[in-house]
Short mmCIF file of C-alpha atoms in Angstrom, two decimals:
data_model
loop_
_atom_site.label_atom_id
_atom_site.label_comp_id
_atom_site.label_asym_id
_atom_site.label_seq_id
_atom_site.Cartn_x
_atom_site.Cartn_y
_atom_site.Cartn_z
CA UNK H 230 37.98 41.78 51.49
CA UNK H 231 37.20 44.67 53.74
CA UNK H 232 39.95 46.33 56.15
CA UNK H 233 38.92 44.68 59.35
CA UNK H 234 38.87 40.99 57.48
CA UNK H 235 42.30 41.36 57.29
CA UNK H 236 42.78 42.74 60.86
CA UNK H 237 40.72 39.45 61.88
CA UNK H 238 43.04 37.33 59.62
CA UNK H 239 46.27 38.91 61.15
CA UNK H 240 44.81 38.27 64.78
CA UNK H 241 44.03 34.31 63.82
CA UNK H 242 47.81 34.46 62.12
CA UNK H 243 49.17 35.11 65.17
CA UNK H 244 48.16 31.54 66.74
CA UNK H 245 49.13 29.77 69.77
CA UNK H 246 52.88 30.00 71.76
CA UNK H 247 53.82 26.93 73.74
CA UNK H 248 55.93 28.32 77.24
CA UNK H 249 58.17 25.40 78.23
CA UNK H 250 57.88 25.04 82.23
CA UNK H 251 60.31 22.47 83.52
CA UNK H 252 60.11 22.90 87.01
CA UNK H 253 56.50 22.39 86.72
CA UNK H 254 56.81 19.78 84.10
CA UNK H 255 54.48 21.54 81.95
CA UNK H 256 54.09 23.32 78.39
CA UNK H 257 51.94 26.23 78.92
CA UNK H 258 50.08 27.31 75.50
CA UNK H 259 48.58 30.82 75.37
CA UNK H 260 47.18 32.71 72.57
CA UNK H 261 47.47 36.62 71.80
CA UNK H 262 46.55 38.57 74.67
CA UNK H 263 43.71 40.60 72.97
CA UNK H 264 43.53 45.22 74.00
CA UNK H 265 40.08 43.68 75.58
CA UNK H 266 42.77 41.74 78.10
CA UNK H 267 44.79 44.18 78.32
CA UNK H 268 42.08 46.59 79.42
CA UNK H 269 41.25 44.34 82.39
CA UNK H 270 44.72 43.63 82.87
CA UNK H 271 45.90 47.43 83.38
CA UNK H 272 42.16 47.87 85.67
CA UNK H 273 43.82 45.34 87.89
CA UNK H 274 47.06 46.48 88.08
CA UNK H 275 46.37 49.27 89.95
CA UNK H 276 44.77 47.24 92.56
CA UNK H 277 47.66 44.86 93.10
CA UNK H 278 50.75 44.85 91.08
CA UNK H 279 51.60 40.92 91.82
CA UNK H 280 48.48 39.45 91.61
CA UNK H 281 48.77 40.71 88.17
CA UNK H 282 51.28 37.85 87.37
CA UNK H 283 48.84 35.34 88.75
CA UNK H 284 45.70 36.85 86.64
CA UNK H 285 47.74 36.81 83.49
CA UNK H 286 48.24 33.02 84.15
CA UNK H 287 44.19 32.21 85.05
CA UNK H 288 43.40 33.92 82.22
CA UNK H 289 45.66 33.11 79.21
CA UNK H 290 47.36 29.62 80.56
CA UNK H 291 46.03 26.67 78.58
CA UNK H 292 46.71 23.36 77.40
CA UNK H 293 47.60 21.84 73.71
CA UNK H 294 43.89 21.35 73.47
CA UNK H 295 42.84 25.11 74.82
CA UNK H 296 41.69 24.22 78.15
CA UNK H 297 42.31 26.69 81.33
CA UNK H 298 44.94 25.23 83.46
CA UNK H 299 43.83 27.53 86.44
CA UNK H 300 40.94 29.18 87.34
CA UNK H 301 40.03 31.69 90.17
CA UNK H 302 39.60 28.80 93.20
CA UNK H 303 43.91 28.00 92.12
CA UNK H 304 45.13 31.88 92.48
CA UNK H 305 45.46 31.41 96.89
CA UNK H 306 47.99 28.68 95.70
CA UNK H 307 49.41 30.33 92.88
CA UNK H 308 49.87 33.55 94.74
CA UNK H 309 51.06 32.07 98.37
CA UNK H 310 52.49 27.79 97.02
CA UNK H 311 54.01 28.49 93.91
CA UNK H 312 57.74 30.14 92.90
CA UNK H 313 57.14 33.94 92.46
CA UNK H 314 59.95 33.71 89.55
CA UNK H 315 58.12 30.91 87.88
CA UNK H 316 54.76 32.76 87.87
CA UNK H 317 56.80 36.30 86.41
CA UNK H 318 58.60 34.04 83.75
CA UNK H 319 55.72 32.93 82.51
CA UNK H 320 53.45 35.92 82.93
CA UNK H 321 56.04 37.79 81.21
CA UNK H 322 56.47 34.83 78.60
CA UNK H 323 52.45 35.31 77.41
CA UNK H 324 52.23 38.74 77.16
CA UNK H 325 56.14 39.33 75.66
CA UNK H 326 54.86 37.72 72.28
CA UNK H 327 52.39 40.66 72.05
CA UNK H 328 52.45 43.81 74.13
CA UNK H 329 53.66 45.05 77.39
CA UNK H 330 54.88 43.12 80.10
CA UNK H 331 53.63 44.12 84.09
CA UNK H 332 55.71 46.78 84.37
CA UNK H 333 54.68 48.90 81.69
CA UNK H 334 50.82 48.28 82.63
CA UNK H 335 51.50 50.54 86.33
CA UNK H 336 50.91 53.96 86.17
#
């Protein structure tokens, strides 16, 4: 088995967190958020530090089967209708499993 087989088989290891999200009534799965992500993640953070919560929620949030819960047309409601503490728990939730949290993507 060659090096990056077992990088690959580390990175599949790491499988799927559930985020329990009462007030919602929801369990949020996500997966790893991969240094591709992350890359995006910290482009967009320089642009807008709190839409960075609702990005990491579009683009990691799923369901127990892997389907998006939001997409791009839900981040007016998520940004403007939703509880700004809820959104940073569970922003923070995804990425705490794996890297940095919003903070330490600013410059």
């Amino acid at each position: 088995m060659e090096a990056i087989d077992l990088v690959r088989e580390h990175f599949v290891s790491l499988g799927t967190h559930k985020i329990d999200v009462p007030e919602w009534k929801l369990v949020i799965h996500a997966t790893p958020v991969t240094l591709g992500e992350k890359n995006r993640l910290y482009r967009r953070s320089k642009e807008n530090d709190m839409e960075l919560l609702v990005d990491i929620l579009i683009m990691k949030a799923t369901d127990e089967h892997g389907a998006k819960l939001f997409t791009i047309e839900h981040k007016p409601t998520l940004l403007n209708k939703a509880d700004s503490n809820v959104v940073g728990r569970i922003a923070n939730a995804i990425l705490a499993e794996n890297g940095p949290r919003p903070d330490d993507l600013k410059n």
